[in-house]
Coordinates of C-alpha atoms in Angstrom, one line a residue:
Chain A
M7 CA 116.9 -57.0 -50.0
S8 CA 113.4 -57.5 -49.9
A9 CA 111.8 -55.0 -48.5
N10 CA 108.7 -56.8 -48.0
L11 CA 107.1 -58.3 -45.2
R12 CA 107.5 -61.6 -43.8
T13 CA 104.5 -64.0 -41.6
P14 CA 105.8 -65.4 -38.0
L15 CA 106.7 -68.5 -40.5
Y16 CA 108.7 -66.8 -43.0
D17 CA 111.6 -69.2 -41.8
R18 CA 109.6 -72.5 -41.2
H19 CA 108.4 -71.8 -45.2
L20 CA 112.3 -71.6 -45.9
G21 CA 113.2 -74.4 -44.0
H22 CA 110.3 -77.0 -46.0
K23 CA 112.4 -75.5 -49.2
A24 CA 109.1 -73.3 -50.1
R25 CA 109.7 -71.1 -53.3
M26 CA 108.5 -67.6 -51.9
V27 CA 107.4 -64.8 -54.3
P28 CA 106.1 -61.1 -53.4
F29 CA 102.7 -61.0 -52.4
G30 CA 100.6 -57.9 -51.7
G31 CA 103.7 -57.1 -50.0
W32 CA 104.6 -59.8 -48.5
D33 CA 107.1 -62.6 -49.0
M34 CA 104.9 -65.6 -49.6
P35 CA 105.3 -69.4 -50.4
V36 CA 104.0 -69.7 -54.0
Q37 CA 104.8 -73.5 -53.7
Y38 CA 106.6 -76.3 -51.8
A39 CA 106.4 -79.8 -53.4
G40 CA 104.4 -78.6 -56.9
I41 CA 101.2 -76.6 -57.3
A42 CA 99.5 -80.0 -58.1
A43 CA 99.9 -81.9 -55.5
E44 CA 99.1 -79.6 -53.1
H45 CA 95.5 -79.1 -55.0
R46 CA 95.1 -82.6 -55.0
A47 CA 95.6 -83.0 -51.2
V48 CA 93.2 -80.4 -50.5
R49 CA 91.0 -82.0 -52.2
T50 CA 91.7 -85.6 -51.2
A51 CA 93.3 -84.8 -47.6
A52 CA 94.1 -81.5 -45.9
G53 CA 96.5 -78.7 -46.9
L54 CA 98.0 -75.9 -44.6
F55 CA 98.5 -73.0 -45.6
D56 CA 100.1 -69.6 -44.3
I57 CA 97.3 -66.9 -44.4
S58 CA 99.1 -64.3 -42.2
H59 CA 99.3 -61.9 -45.0
M60 CA 95.8 -61.5 -44.9
A61 CA 94.8 -58.3 -42.7
R62 CA 93.2 -58.7 -39.1
V63 CA 91.1 -55.4 -37.9
D64 CA 88.8 -55.6 -34.9
F65 CA 86.1 -52.9 -34.0
A66 CA 85.4 -51.6 -30.7
G67 CA 82.9 -49.5 -28.7
P68 CA 78.9 -48.6 -28.8
D69 CA 79.1 -47.6 -32.7
A70 CA 80.7 -50.5 -34.2
L71 CA 77.8 -51.9 -35.8
K72 CA 76.9 -48.4 -37.6
L73 CA 80.4 -48.1 -39.1
L74 CA 80.3 -51.8 -40.7
E75 CA 76.9 -51.3 -41.8
T76 CA 78.0 -48.3 -43.2
V77 CA 80.8 -49.6 -45.4
F78 CA 80.2 -52.7 -45.8
T79 CA 77.4 -54.2 -48.6
N80 CA 76.0 -57.4 -46.4
A81 CA 73.8 -57.0 -43.7
V82 CA 75.7 -56.5 -40.3
G83 CA 73.0 -56.1 -38.1
T84 CA 71.4 -59.3 -38.8
M85 CA 74.2 -61.4 -37.8
K86 CA 74.6 -63.7 -34.6
D87 CA 76.9 -63.7 -32.7
G88 CA 79.7 -66.1 -33.8
Q89 CA 78.9 -65.4 -37.2
V90 CA 80.9 -64.6 -40.1
R91 CA 79.6 -63.2 -43.4
Y92 CA 81.0 -62.5 -46.4
G93 CA 80.6 -59.0 -48.7
L94 CA 82.3 -56.2 -50.4
V95 CA 83.6 -52.3 -49.3
C96 CA 82.7 -50.8 -52.1
R97 CA 83.2 -46.6 -53.0
E98 CA 80.3 -44.5 -53.5
D99 CA 79.9 -45.5 -57.5
G100 CA 79.7 -48.8 -56.6
G101 CA 83.0 -50.1 -57.3
I102 CA 85.1 -52.6 -54.9
L103 CA 87.4 -51.3 -52.5
D104 CA 88.3 -55.3 -51.4
D105 CA 85.9 -58.0 -50.5
V106 CA 86.2 -59.0 -46.6
L107 CA 84.6 -61.6 -44.1
V108 CA 83.1 -59.6 -41.4
Y109 CA 82.9 -61.7 -37.6
R110 CA 80.4 -60.4 -35.2
W111 CA 81.3 -61.2 -31.3
P112 CA 79.2 -60.5 -28.3
D113 CA 81.3 -57.6 -27.9
G114 CA 82.5 -56.4 -31.1
F115 CA 83.3 -56.9 -34.9
A116 CA 86.5 -58.5 -37.0
A117 CA 87.0 -58.0 -40.4
V118 CA 89.5 -60.1 -42.6
V119 CA 90.7 -58.1 -45.4
N120 CA 93.0 -58.4 -48.5
A121 CA 96.9 -58.1 -47.7
S122 CA 96.7 -55.8 -50.3
N123 CA 94.3 -53.4 -49.4
R124 CA 95.2 -53.3 -45.9
E125 CA 96.6 -49.7 -45.9
K126 CA 93.5 -48.4 -48.3
I127 CA 90.6 -50.1 -46.0
L128 CA 92.0 -48.7 -42.6
A129 CA 92.2 -45.1 -44.4
W130 CA 88.9 -45.6 -45.9
L131 CA 87.3 -47.2 -42.2
G132 CA 89.1 -43.7 -40.9
R133 CA 87.2 -41.7 -43.2
H134 CA 83.3 -42.8 -42.3
Q135 CA 83.9 -43.1 -38.4
A136 CA 84.5 -39.5 -38.0
G137 CA 82.2 -38.6 -35.1
L138 CA 81.3 -42.2 -34.3
A139 CA 82.0 -44.2 -30.6
V140 CA 84.3 -46.7 -32.7
A141 CA 87.9 -48.0 -32.2
V142 CA 89.7 -49.7 -35.0
T143 CA 92.7 -51.8 -34.3
D144 CA 95.1 -53.6 -36.9
R145 CA 95.6 -57.0 -35.4
T146 CA 97.5 -58.1 -38.4
F147 CA 101.1 -57.5 -36.8
D148 CA 100.0 -58.9 -33.8
T149 CA 98.2 -62.9 -34.9
A150 CA 98.8 -65.2 -37.6
M151 CA 96.4 -66.8 -39.4
V152 CA 96.7 -70.5 -41.4
A153 CA 93.8 -72.5 -42.9
V154 CA 93.4 -76.0 -42.3
Q155 CA 91.5 -77.0 -45.5
G156 CA 90.6 -80.6 -46.7
P157 CA 87.9 -83.4 -46.1
N158 CA 90.5 -84.2 -43.2
A159 CA 90.0 -81.0 -41.5
V160 CA 88.0 -81.7 -39.0
P161 CA 89.9 -85.2 -37.6
L162 CA 93.2 -82.9 -38.1
V163 CA 92.3 -80.2 -35.7
S164 CA 90.2 -82.5 -33.5
G165 CA 91.8 -82.4 -29.7
L166 CA 93.7 -79.1 -30.7
F167 CA 91.6 -76.4 -28.6
P168 CA 89.5 -77.4 -25.5
D169 CA 86.5 -76.2 -27.5
D170 CA 85.3 -78.4 -30.2
V171 CA 85.3 -76.7 -32.8
S172 CA 83.8 -79.6 -35.3
H173 CA 80.5 -78.8 -34.5
L174 CA 81.0 -75.2 -35.7
K175 CA 78.6 -74.3 -38.7
Y176 CA 80.0 -73.1 -42.0
Y177 CA 80.6 -69.6 -41.6
F178 CA 80.4 -69.3 -37.8
A179 CA 83.5 -68.5 -35.5
A180 CA 84.4 -69.5 -31.9
R181 CA 86.5 -67.9 -29.5
T182 CA 88.7 -70.4 -27.8
T183 CA 92.7 -70.8 -26.7
Y184 CA 95.4 -72.7 -27.9
R185 CA 98.2 -73.2 -25.9
G186 CA 96.5 -71.1 -22.7
R187 CA 96.4 -68.0 -25.1
P188 CA 93.2 -66.7 -27.1
C189 CA 92.9 -67.9 -30.3
V190 CA 89.7 -67.7 -33.1
V191 CA 88.7 -70.9 -35.0
S192 CA 86.2 -70.2 -37.9
R193 CA 85.1 -72.8 -40.1
T194 CA 85.5 -71.1 -43.0
G195 CA 88.1 -70.9 -46.4
Y196 CA 89.4 -70.2 -49.7
T197 CA 89.3 -73.3 -51.8
G198 CA 85.9 -74.8 -51.8
E199 CA 86.7 -77.4 -49.3
D200 CA 85.1 -77.7 -45.6
G201 CA 88.2 -76.3 -43.3
F202 CA 89.1 -74.0 -41.0
E203 CA 91.2 -70.9 -40.2
V204 CA 93.1 -70.2 -37.1
V205 CA 94.2 -66.8 -35.7
V206 CA 97.0 -66.9 -33.4
P207 CA 99.5 -64.5 -31.9
N208 CA 102.3 -64.6 -33.5
E209 CA 104.6 -66.6 -31.2
L210 CA 102.1 -69.7 -31.4
A211 CA 102.2 -69.5 -35.0
V212 CA 105.4 -72.1 -35.6
P213 CA 103.8 -73.9 -32.7
L214 CA 100.6 -74.6 -34.3
W215 CA 102.0 -74.7 -38.0
E216 CA 104.2 -77.5 -36.7
E217 CA 101.6 -79.5 -34.9
L218 CA 99.1 -79.5 -37.8
L219 CA 102.3 -80.7 -40.0
G220 CA 102.5 -83.5 -37.4
R221 CA 99.1 -84.7 -37.5
G222 CA 99.4 -85.1 -41.6
A223 CA 98.3 -81.7 -43.3
V224 CA 100.3 -80.9 -46.4
P225 CA 102.2 -77.7 -46.8
C226 CA 100.1 -75.5 -49.5
G227 CA 101.3 -72.5 -51.2
L228 CA 99.6 -69.7 -52.8
G229 CA 99.8 -71.2 -56.2
A230 CA 97.8 -74.3 -55.2
R231 CA 95.7 -71.8 -52.9
D232 CA 95.2 -69.8 -56.5
T233 CA 94.0 -72.9 -58.6
L234 CA 91.8 -73.9 -55.7
R235 CA 89.8 -71.0 -55.5
L236 CA 89.5 -70.7 -59.3
E237 CA 88.0 -74.1 -59.4
A238 CA 85.4 -72.8 -57.0
A239 CA 85.2 -70.0 -58.6
M240 CA 86.0 -67.8 -56.1
P241 CA 86.9 -64.3 -57.4
L242 CA 90.4 -62.9 -56.0
Y243 CA 90.7 -59.0 -55.7
G244 CA 92.8 -57.2 -58.4
H245 CA 91.9 -60.3 -60.6
E246 CA 87.6 -60.8 -60.8
L247 CA 87.3 -57.5 -58.8
N248 CA 88.6 -54.0 -58.8
E249 CA 87.5 -50.4 -58.2
T250 CA 86.1 -50.1 -61.9
I251 CA 83.9 -53.3 -61.2
D252 CA 80.3 -53.4 -58.9
P253 CA 79.7 -56.3 -57.1
I254 CA 76.2 -57.0 -59.4
R255 CA 78.6 -57.4 -62.5
A256 CA 81.0 -60.1 -60.7
G257 CA 78.3 -62.3 -59.6
L258 CA 77.8 -60.9 -56.2
G259 CA 74.6 -59.6 -55.7
W260 CA 73.7 -62.3 -53.0
A261 CA 76.3 -60.3 -50.9
V262 CA 74.6 -56.6 -51.4
K263 CA 71.4 -56.2 -49.5
L264 CA 70.0 -52.9 -50.8
D265 CA 67.2 -53.0 -48.3
K266 CA 69.5 -53.0 -45.4
G267 CA 69.4 -49.4 -45.1
E268 CA 71.7 -47.0 -46.0
F269 CA 75.6 -47.5 -46.8
V270 CA 78.1 -46.5 -49.4
G271 CA 77.3 -47.4 -52.8
R272 CA 74.1 -48.3 -52.1
A273 CA 72.2 -45.9 -54.9
A274 CA 74.9 -47.0 -57.8
L275 CA 74.3 -50.5 -56.5
Q276 CA 70.8 -50.2 -56.9
A277 CA 70.8 -48.9 -60.4
A278 CA 73.3 -51.1 -61.4
A279 CA 70.6 -53.8 -60.7
A280 CA 68.3 -52.4 -62.6
H281 CA 70.2 -52.3 -65.7
G282 CA 72.8 -54.4 -65.7
S283 CA 74.4 -53.6 -69.4
K284 CA 77.9 -54.3 -68.7
P285 CA 80.0 -57.1 -69.1
V286 CA 79.6 -60.1 -66.7
R287 CA 81.9 -62.5 -64.7
V288 CA 81.3 -65.8 -66.7
G289 CA 83.1 -69.1 -66.4
L290 CA 85.1 -70.1 -69.6
E291 CA 86.1 -74.0 -70.1
V292 CA 88.8 -73.9 -72.5
E293 CA 89.4 -76.6 -74.7
G294 CA 92.8 -79.0 -74.4
K295 CA 95.5 -78.3 -71.8
R296 CA 96.5 -74.8 -72.7
A297 CA 95.4 -71.9 -70.1
A298 CA 93.5 -68.6 -71.1
R299 CA 95.5 -66.6 -68.8
E300 CA 94.5 -63.1 -67.7
G301 CA 94.6 -60.4 -70.0
T302 CA 93.7 -63.0 -72.7
S303 CA 90.8 -61.1 -75.4
L304 CA 87.6 -63.3 -76.0
T305 CA 86.0 -62.8 -79.6
D306 CA 82.1 -63.9 -80.4
A307 CA 81.1 -66.1 -83.2
G308 CA 81.5 -63.1 -85.1
G309 CA 85.1 -62.2 -84.6
K310 CA 83.8 -59.2 -82.3
P311 CA 85.5 -58.6 -79.2
A312 CA 83.5 -60.2 -76.7
G313 CA 85.5 -59.6 -73.1
T314 CA 88.7 -60.3 -70.9
V315 CA 89.8 -63.5 -69.3
T316 CA 90.4 -62.5 -65.6
S317 CA 92.2 -65.5 -64.2
G318 CA 92.7 -68.8 -66.2
S319 CA 94.8 -72.0 -65.4
F320 CA 94.9 -75.7 -66.1
C321 CA 93.0 -76.9 -62.8
P322 CA 94.5 -80.0 -61.5
W323 CA 91.4 -81.5 -59.4
V324 CA 89.1 -81.2 -62.6
D325 CA 91.6 -81.7 -64.5
K326 CA 90.6 -79.0 -67.4
S327 CA 91.9 -75.7 -68.7
L328 CA 89.4 -73.4 -66.7
A329 CA 89.1 -69.5 -66.9
M330 CA 86.9 -66.9 -65.9
A331 CA 86.2 -63.8 -67.8
Y332 CA 84.0 -60.7 -68.2
V333 CA 82.0 -61.1 -71.5
R334 CA 79.1 -59.0 -72.9
P335 CA 75.8 -59.7 -71.2
D336 CA 74.3 -61.5 -74.7
L337 CA 77.3 -63.6 -74.3
S338 CA 76.9 -64.8 -70.9
A339 CA 74.6 -67.8 -71.4
P340 CA 75.8 -71.1 -70.6
G341 CA 77.0 -73.3 -73.6
T342 CA 78.3 -70.1 -75.9
A343 CA 80.9 -70.5 -77.7
L344 CA 84.0 -68.3 -77.6
D345 CA 87.5 -67.8 -79.3
A346 CA 89.7 -67.0 -76.5
D347 CA 93.2 -65.7 -78.3
A348 CA 96.2 -67.0 -76.5
R349 CA 99.9 -65.6 -77.9
G350 CA 98.3 -65.6 -81.5
S351 CA 96.6 -69.3 -81.4
T352 CA 93.0 -69.5 -80.7
L353 CA 91.9 -71.6 -77.9
A354 CA 87.9 -72.7 -78.7
A355 CA 86.0 -71.8 -75.4
T356 CA 82.6 -72.6 -73.9
V357 CA 80.7 -70.0 -71.4
V358 CA 80.2 -73.1 -68.5
P359 CA 77.8 -72.1 -64.8
L360 CA 79.9 -71.3 -61.6
P361 CA 81.2 -72.9 -59.7
F362 CA 83.7 -75.5 -62.0
Y363 CA 83.9 -77.2 -58.5
K364 CA 81.6 -78.0 -55.9
R365 CA 82.3 -80.4 -53.0
K366 CA 80.3 -83.4 -51.9
K367 CA 78.9 -82.8 -49.0
Chain B
M8 CA 123.6 -75.2 -60.1
S9 CA 125.9 -77.2 -62.2
N10 CA 124.5 -77.4 -65.8
P11 CA 126.4 -80.4 -68.1
S12 CA 129.7 -78.8 -69.9
D13 CA 128.7 -79.9 -73.2
L14 CA 126.4 -78.3 -74.2
R15 CA 125.6 -75.1 -75.4
Y16 CA 123.2 -72.2 -73.0
L17 CA 120.9 -69.2 -74.2
P18 CA 120.2 -66.4 -71.4
T19 CA 116.7 -67.6 -71.5
H20 CA 117.5 -71.1 -70.6
E21 CA 117.6 -73.4 -73.5
W22 CA 120.0 -75.9 -73.6
A23 CA 121.9 -76.5 -77.6
K24 CA 123.9 -79.8 -78.3
L25 CA 126.0 -80.3 -81.4
D26 CA 126.0 -83.3 -83.2
G27 CA 127.7 -83.4 -86.8
D28 CA 125.2 -80.5 -88.3
V29 CA 122.3 -81.3 -86.0
V30 CA 121.4 -79.4 -83.2
T31 CA 119.2 -81.0 -80.0
V32 CA 117.2 -78.6 -78.1
G33 CA 115.6 -78.4 -74.8
V34 CA 115.1 -76.5 -71.5
T35 CA 117.7 -76.5 -68.7
K36 CA 116.7 -77.8 -65.1
F37 CA 116.3 -74.3 -64.1
A38 CA 113.6 -73.3 -66.7
V39 CA 111.8 -76.7 -65.5
E40 CA 112.1 -76.0 -61.6
Q41 CA 110.5 -72.0 -62.5
L42 CA 107.8 -73.6 -64.8
T43 CA 107.3 -76.5 -61.9
E44 CA 105.3 -79.5 -63.8
P45 CA 104.5 -78.4 -67.5
T46 CA 100.9 -79.4 -68.6
Y47 CA 101.4 -78.7 -72.0
L48 CA 104.1 -78.3 -75.0
E49 CA 103.4 -76.9 -78.1
L50 CA 106.4 -78.0 -80.8
P51 CA 106.9 -76.7 -84.5
A52 CA 106.0 -79.2 -87.5
V53 CA 109.2 -80.6 -88.8
G54 CA 110.3 -78.7 -91.9
K55 CA 109.7 -75.2 -90.0
V56 CA 112.7 -72.7 -90.6
L57 CA 113.8 -71.5 -87.3
T58 CA 116.1 -68.3 -86.7
A59 CA 118.3 -68.1 -83.7
G60 CA 116.1 -66.7 -80.5
Q61 CA 113.3 -67.3 -82.1
A62 CA 110.2 -68.5 -80.1
F63 CA 109.5 -72.1 -81.4
G64 CA 107.3 -73.2 -78.9
V65 CA 105.4 -72.9 -75.8
I66 CA 105.7 -74.5 -72.8
E67 CA 103.0 -74.0 -70.0
S68 CA 102.6 -75.4 -66.5
V69 CA 99.7 -74.5 -63.4
K70 CA 101.2 -71.4 -63.2
S71 CA 102.9 -69.7 -66.5
T72 CA 103.1 -70.1 -70.1
S73 CA 106.2 -69.3 -71.5
D74 CA 108.0 -69.1 -75.2
V75 CA 110.6 -71.7 -75.6
N76 CA 113.7 -69.8 -78.1
S77 CA 115.5 -71.7 -80.9
P78 CA 119.2 -71.4 -79.7
V79 CA 120.2 -71.7 -83.4
A80 CA 119.6 -70.9 -87.0
G81 CA 117.9 -74.0 -89.2
T82 CA 115.4 -76.3 -90.0
V83 CA 113.3 -78.8 -87.4
V84 CA 114.5 -82.3 -88.4
E85 CA 112.6 -83.8 -85.7
R86 CA 111.0 -83.5 -82.7
N87 CA 110.3 -85.6 -79.4
E88 CA 106.6 -87.2 -80.2
L89 CA 106.6 -88.5 -76.5
L90 CA 106.0 -84.8 -75.6
V91 CA 102.9 -84.2 -77.5
D92 CA 99.5 -85.8 -77.6
D93 CA 99.4 -88.4 -80.3
K94 CA 95.6 -88.2 -82.0
A95 CA 95.6 -91.0 -83.6
T96 CA 96.6 -93.8 -81.1
R97 CA 95.3 -91.5 -78.2
R98 CA 98.5 -91.0 -76.5
A99 CA 98.7 -88.4 -74.0
A100 CA 101.6 -86.3 -74.0
D101 CA 104.1 -87.0 -70.9
L102 CA 105.8 -84.3 -70.0
S103 CA 107.2 -86.1 -66.8
L104 CA 110.2 -86.5 -69.1
V105 CA 110.7 -82.6 -69.3
N106 CA 110.4 -82.5 -65.5
D107 CA 112.5 -85.0 -64.7
D108 CA 115.5 -85.4 -67.3
P109 CA 115.7 -82.1 -69.3
F110 CA 119.0 -82.3 -70.1
G111 CA 118.1 -85.9 -71.5
K112 CA 115.0 -87.8 -72.5
G113 CA 113.0 -83.9 -72.0
W114 CA 114.8 -83.0 -75.3
M115 CA 112.3 -80.7 -77.5
V116 CA 113.5 -80.8 -81.0
R117 CA 116.6 -81.4 -83.2
I118 CA 117.6 -79.1 -85.6
K119 CA 119.5 -79.3 -88.9
L120 CA 122.1 -76.1 -88.9
A121 CA 121.5 -73.8 -91.4
P122 CA 124.5 -73.0 -93.5
G123 CA 126.9 -71.2 -92.0
A124 CA 125.4 -71.3 -88.5
T125 CA 127.0 -71.8 -85.7
L126 CA 126.9 -72.1 -81.9
D127 CA 129.3 -69.4 -81.3
H128 CA 127.1 -67.2 -79.8
L129 CA 125.6 -69.2 -77.1
L130 CA 126.9 -69.3 -73.3
T131 CA 129.1 -71.8 -72.3
A132 CA 127.7 -74.0 -69.5
E133 CA 130.5 -71.8 -67.1
Q134 CA 128.9 -68.3 -68.1
Y135 CA 125.1 -69.9 -67.7
D136 CA 126.1 -70.9 -64.5
A137 CA 127.5 -67.3 -63.6
Q138 CA 124.3 -66.1 -65.0
L139 CA 122.2 -67.4 -63.0
A140 CA 124.0 -66.9 -60.0
S141 CA 123.9 -63.2 -61.2
E142 CA 120.3 -63.1 -61.0
G143 CA 120.6 -64.8 -57.4
H144 CA 119.3 -68.5 -58.3

């Protein structure tokens, strides 16, 4: 029997005949009707995702800001109440421990952390909170989190909450209620579409899920989440990001504020920003319909090693085979032709600008 | 899951159907369900000599890439051209045939058995059903 964790929506997923897979220590739905159909539903209407596996951590106390400024590469002190900011948690040498979202509230902070990194980040926070007046609380198991993503997300959530969330700006969040219980709604997502992520107490997970389905949201699994984020060129921890890669190489320099003051990894990242000799993240368009999967070796026109694919799939909306890869800096310019070795056959690939897909605003 | 009783199977989810000395080959419904929505199929050219258990093609979905293995030793005498792009007429591959009818219209190649080759080593439908059951499907 599986020793994996289950979200409060686990039985609903089985009821919807989802195919379940282990992911980050959890049993999660990888697909319901089919990845391509779910992917298109998010691009054209609205999809509904169970993302309760993501870790949710609260920070309270007078030194909460100090702790977050120490472990987070982006600026926290300049955030407004209700603002959400993306950034990295890095080691001293600049290697990425996780990519996280930080939320600022009038009375504290919250963070959303990758499922597979929950224990690692809690331990890291524990190490850095010594001597600080801050309480770090893991809320992952008291709450559920769902994402409503797509052009119909705004009408879909209309009237669900006593506060109007349609006016929330991108990367802002509101505390409101759902069926009389506290909940958090943020204008965030991982699909390249407009949408919301909603955190509710466990016992309201099924009612919220059913209400959103009743309003026409299409249930989507992690398979579509992966192809959607690939089209939008969003990095995924364990693929584009890991402890041997720094944010500069990953193309996430915009989320590193070297001038905000001291933080863990700052010196190493300053050096990385100044030199830039290591392979960098690029987008690849692959000829034909075959995918260049994670781990595929790339060679340059002269047959020399050029880099390695970190994510690759046929992408249902742009209708192309796309990949992200780390390649030598001299091969990172758009238009550069590379060869991908896919199980013995060579696929022609071209470096293209990221993202592959950008929604019309 | 019920797999047709007149076919024989490889543990890697290919089926084989003997007709005279020609074997029609495809992948099972279970394989298609695991793959989900094939997006690309690579098939060998007519005349290609195959050995039993050897990969003769590649099938891809949004999610994964898998080999397709030959159940028998022999020579490819025909392939299902509807499953591959036709560059001359610009007709695109129709992999819905594999998705919707894997045991019928979604057949992939026909192989003329090598001298002395048989299907005796392949699983019966009953054995293949038992394999799927033992894997928890």
